[in-house]
Structure formats: structure tokens, C-alpha cells
XYZ file of C-alpha atoms in Angstrom:
226
model
C 123.319 86.869 95.584
C 122.816 84.078 98.637
C 120.247 84.563 101.224
C 121.061 83.086 105.008
C 117.650 83.580 106.064
C 114.483 81.670 105.356
C 110.589 82.514 106.146
C 107.905 80.359 105.957
C 105.766 81.657 103.195
C 102.210 80.752 103.116
C 99.785 81.565 100.063
C 98.011 84.793 100.851
C 99.499 85.496 104.658
C 101.535 88.417 105.166
C 104.487 86.160 105.464
C 104.703 86.503 101.615
C 105.350 90.417 102.184
C 107.998 89.664 104.875
C 109.718 87.041 102.158
C 109.765 90.134 99.635
C 110.977 92.801 102.428
C 113.935 90.817 102.715
C 114.647 90.345 99.432
C 114.252 94.215 99.240
C 116.647 94.417 101.653
C 119.271 92.520 101.114
C 119.413 94.591 97.718
C 119.894 97.663 99.934
C 122.407 96.102 102.513
C 124.629 94.704 99.435
C 125.850 98.452 98.931
C 125.635 98.068 95.028
C 124.254 100.789 93.013
C 121.731 98.754 91.261
C 119.689 101.288 88.657
C 116.391 98.587 88.487
C 115.231 95.770 90.691
C 113.270 92.900 89.334
C 110.678 90.863 91.837
C 109.991 88.186 89.763
C 108.689 84.367 90.855
C 111.014 81.333 90.839
C 108.898 80.051 88.201
C 109.132 83.252 85.464
C 111.034 83.055 82.427
C 112.509 86.134 80.479
C 110.744 87.109 77.743
C 113.714 89.627 76.735
C 117.387 89.047 76.414
C 119.795 90.540 78.571
C 121.102 93.175 75.709
C 117.309 93.757 75.344
C 116.403 94.755 79.319
C 119.545 96.279 79.200
C 119.074 98.976 76.485
C 114.992 98.989 77.224
C 116.244 100.459 81.346
C 118.725 102.714 79.739
C 117.694 106.074 81.674
C 114.153 104.567 82.162
C 113.442 105.940 85.618
C 109.774 104.596 85.418
C 108.262 102.057 88.120
C 106.918 98.929 86.325
C 103.875 98.351 88.863
C 100.608 97.374 87.805
C 97.318 99.166 89.204
C 94.044 97.627 89.415
C 90.696 99.577 88.683
C 88.206 97.229 90.658
C 89.602 98.825 94.358
C 86.038 98.531 95.488
C 86.173 95.348 95.408
C 89.877 94.316 97.073
C 89.165 96.884 99.862
C 87.943 94.125 102.080
C 92.159 92.817 101.968
C 92.329 95.771 104.544
C 89.198 96.388 106.012
C 88.371 93.690 107.697
C 90.537 90.836 110.017
C 91.192 87.498 108.298
C 92.199 85.202 110.994
C 93.380 81.819 110.085
C 95.175 83.263 106.602
C 97.974 80.636 107.122
C 96.061 77.551 107.152
C 93.291 78.435 105.080
C 94.546 76.403 101.523
C 95.681 73.440 104.532
C 92.656 72.955 106.032
C 89.151 73.895 104.582
C 87.871 74.648 108.270
C 89.944 77.687 108.385
C 88.955 78.920 105.316
C 85.169 78.635 106.315
C 85.892 79.736 109.955
C 87.740 82.670 107.810
C 84.911 83.672 105.912
C 81.991 83.047 109.042
C 84.118 85.724 111.055
C 84.272 88.395 108.411
C 80.273 88.650 108.428
C 79.678 90.391 111.496
C 82.745 93.086 110.463
C 80.609 94.330 108.132
C 78.966 96.528 109.758
C 81.294 97.507 112.671
C 84.853 97.473 112.020
C 86.986 99.216 108.719
C 90.678 99.093 109.243
C 91.494 101.465 106.160
C 91.042 104.232 108.818
C 94.485 103.332 110.260
C 96.082 103.289 106.981
C 97.496 106.952 106.229
C 98.055 106.110 102.299
C 95.451 105.455 99.377
C 94.182 102.321 98.838
C 95.289 100.279 95.285
C 96.177 97.045 94.672
C 98.167 95.002 91.084
C 100.343 92.426 90.421
C 102.914 91.720 93.390
C 105.601 90.492 90.797
C 107.098 94.168 89.560
C 110.609 95.915 88.331
C 111.383 99.149 90.414
C 113.892 101.509 90.510
C 116.376 101.849 93.554
C 114.592 104.647 95.125
C 111.280 103.071 94.936
C 112.521 100.231 97.201
C 114.365 102.219 99.634
C 110.916 104.161 99.629
C 109.161 100.782 100.422
C 111.312 99.610 102.970
C 111.010 102.895 104.916
C 107.593 103.333 104.963
C 107.034 99.542 105.873
C 108.518 100.437 109.419
C 104.797 102.240 110.080
C 102.821 99.847 107.456
C 103.683 96.378 108.292
C 102.469 96.037 111.769
C 99.069 97.509 110.018
C 99.230 94.648 107.752
C 99.035 91.622 110.503
C 95.555 89.724 109.936
C 95.327 90.855 106.040
C 95.154 88.979 102.902
C 96.781 88.878 100.038
C 98.612 92.121 101.123
C 101.849 91.293 98.751
C 99.548 92.475 96.233
C 98.498 95.858 97.928
C 101.517 97.683 99.938
C 103.818 98.553 97.226
C 101.042 99.849 95.021
C 99.571 102.269 98.141
C 103.232 103.035 99.000
C 104.500 104.267 95.652
C 101.136 105.452 94.271
C 100.433 107.673 97.319
C 104.282 109.406 96.355
C 103.844 111.712 92.945
C 107.433 112.106 92.772
C 107.404 108.499 91.253
C 106.574 107.703 87.179
C 104.602 104.650 87.300
C 104.279 102.493 83.909
C 100.746 100.514 85.018
C 101.209 97.489 83.376
C 101.989 93.640 84.628
C 105.647 92.891 84.350
C 104.863 89.358 84.001
C 102.452 87.593 81.548
C 100.056 84.921 83.618
C 96.845 83.065 82.669
C 93.861 83.070 84.371
C 91.786 80.996 82.107
C 90.780 78.139 83.928
C 88.985 80.276 86.847
C 91.636 79.479 89.913
C 93.275 81.908 92.225
C 96.439 80.499 91.132
C 97.589 81.065 87.205
C 97.838 77.965 85.121
C 101.116 76.239 83.879
C 102.006 77.550 80.600
C 102.573 75.095 77.807
C 103.085 75.339 73.681
C 99.090 76.016 73.218
C 99.864 79.446 75.274
C 102.941 80.490 73.451
C 101.500 82.897 70.896
C 99.811 84.632 73.824
C 102.866 84.598 75.673
C 104.911 86.523 72.941
C 101.707 88.992 72.187
C 101.856 89.906 75.768
C 104.660 92.656 75.823
C 105.062 91.474 79.047
C 109.176 91.526 80.674
C 108.309 87.377 82.082
C 106.059 84.973 81.832
C 104.971 82.621 84.600
C 104.789 79.725 85.458
C 106.381 76.949 83.888
C 106.970 73.072 84.581
C 109.587 71.330 82.449
C 107.424 67.913 83.443
C 104.163 69.328 82.112
C 105.872 70.938 78.548
C 109.304 70.837 78.431
C 109.162 72.095 74.726
C 107.527 75.606 75.576
C 110.219 76.100 77.990
C 113.321 75.358 75.397
C 111.699 77.372 72.438
C 111.658 80.312 74.560
C 115.347 79.734 75.726
C 116.234 79.521 71.923
C 114.522 82.850 71.229
C 115.809 84.920 74.283
C 118.614 83.450 75.417
């Protein structure tokens, strides 16, 4: 599938949500009756062969979507207004101002009252059925305007929409293996040292890889799964 539209995506900004929605809409507009839609990053690698994936998902109507447990720690993503999010990684002053402007909101602001869906969060990468994708697109007509001035909404909106509808069967496990052992907000680049953890993760994909950092782990995964 070739996309003719592009979006200027910034980390933790609502533009990440817009990019995902654009992809979902292209799936629907294609007119093809896909049984399953995988949302992964450009630096993901499959941990199963195509035959294994097809066999695995044959007659499997569950939504592979992870849900976190510490929801109270994540309320602030939607509860308060987050300004300067698009610039927070480019300019330190922008992140400082964002944090400062959160302080006076603690006692007086609760944007969650405007949401009609149960709050939830998890990994943004997922594997969904076509009905789930249609549900997301339909609900986002109302939800998208409320996500303005939020942060990391890409890890919230799918969980809230799918998790609030009992008709969907959920398989609560991360689709893509990632390692955050280095304590950063973004996952570390995987190397041969991570190979055993990758293979024992039970995930469908793993991220992220860089051929310039460690080509050996990529070649070993290719020989295993391709």
C-alpha cells in the first residue's frame, strides 16, 4: 500500500495519533477484507514466519492490545492540558514550561470528565481485527478533538475505545518486544546481547534494530524466521 499523504509526527504529540488513524483509514478505504491489521514501527522485526502468523491468526478474533495496570499514574496524560508538547524534545525550555504549567492545574483541572470512555493505556503497537479498526475510526470522530493538548495519547485512545466495548475479546500482552532497561523513555537498540530475551519474549515482533549498530542480530533473526 502506498500512502500519498504525510504527517509531521512529533514524539508524544497528538500527531502520532493522527498518523495511526491515517493508516487505519487507508486500510478501510482499500476495500480489502483484511482479517487482521498489525500496527508496528519501521524498526520492528517479525519473530514469526508468515506461515506461522497465518496459522496463528486463523479463526483468532482476539484483539492483541496491551493494557497497563498503574492507570492512576497515567491519568495526567489526559487529565491536564499539556502545552508545548510538539517542541518538548527540540527545546528544553518547552519541556520546562510544560511542566511548570501543569502545577496550577492540579487542583482545578480535570479534563477526564469530558471523556465518555473508561480510561486505559498500554503499548501503542497492536494487532487488531477489522471490526476493531472500524470501531476506532468511528469513535475517534468524537474523541479526537478532546485529545488536543494531551501527551502520549497514542498509548491511550485504542485501549480506551476497545476496552470500553465488551464485544471485543482482548489478548492483553505487548505485541512488540522492547527493552527499557537503560532507563530512557525510548527503547534501547537491540543487539546480539538481547537475542535470548528476544526469542523468549513470546511477542510477535521486536524493536528496535539498527544495522549500523549490530547487523549480526538482524542477520540471525532473518535466518531464523525468513
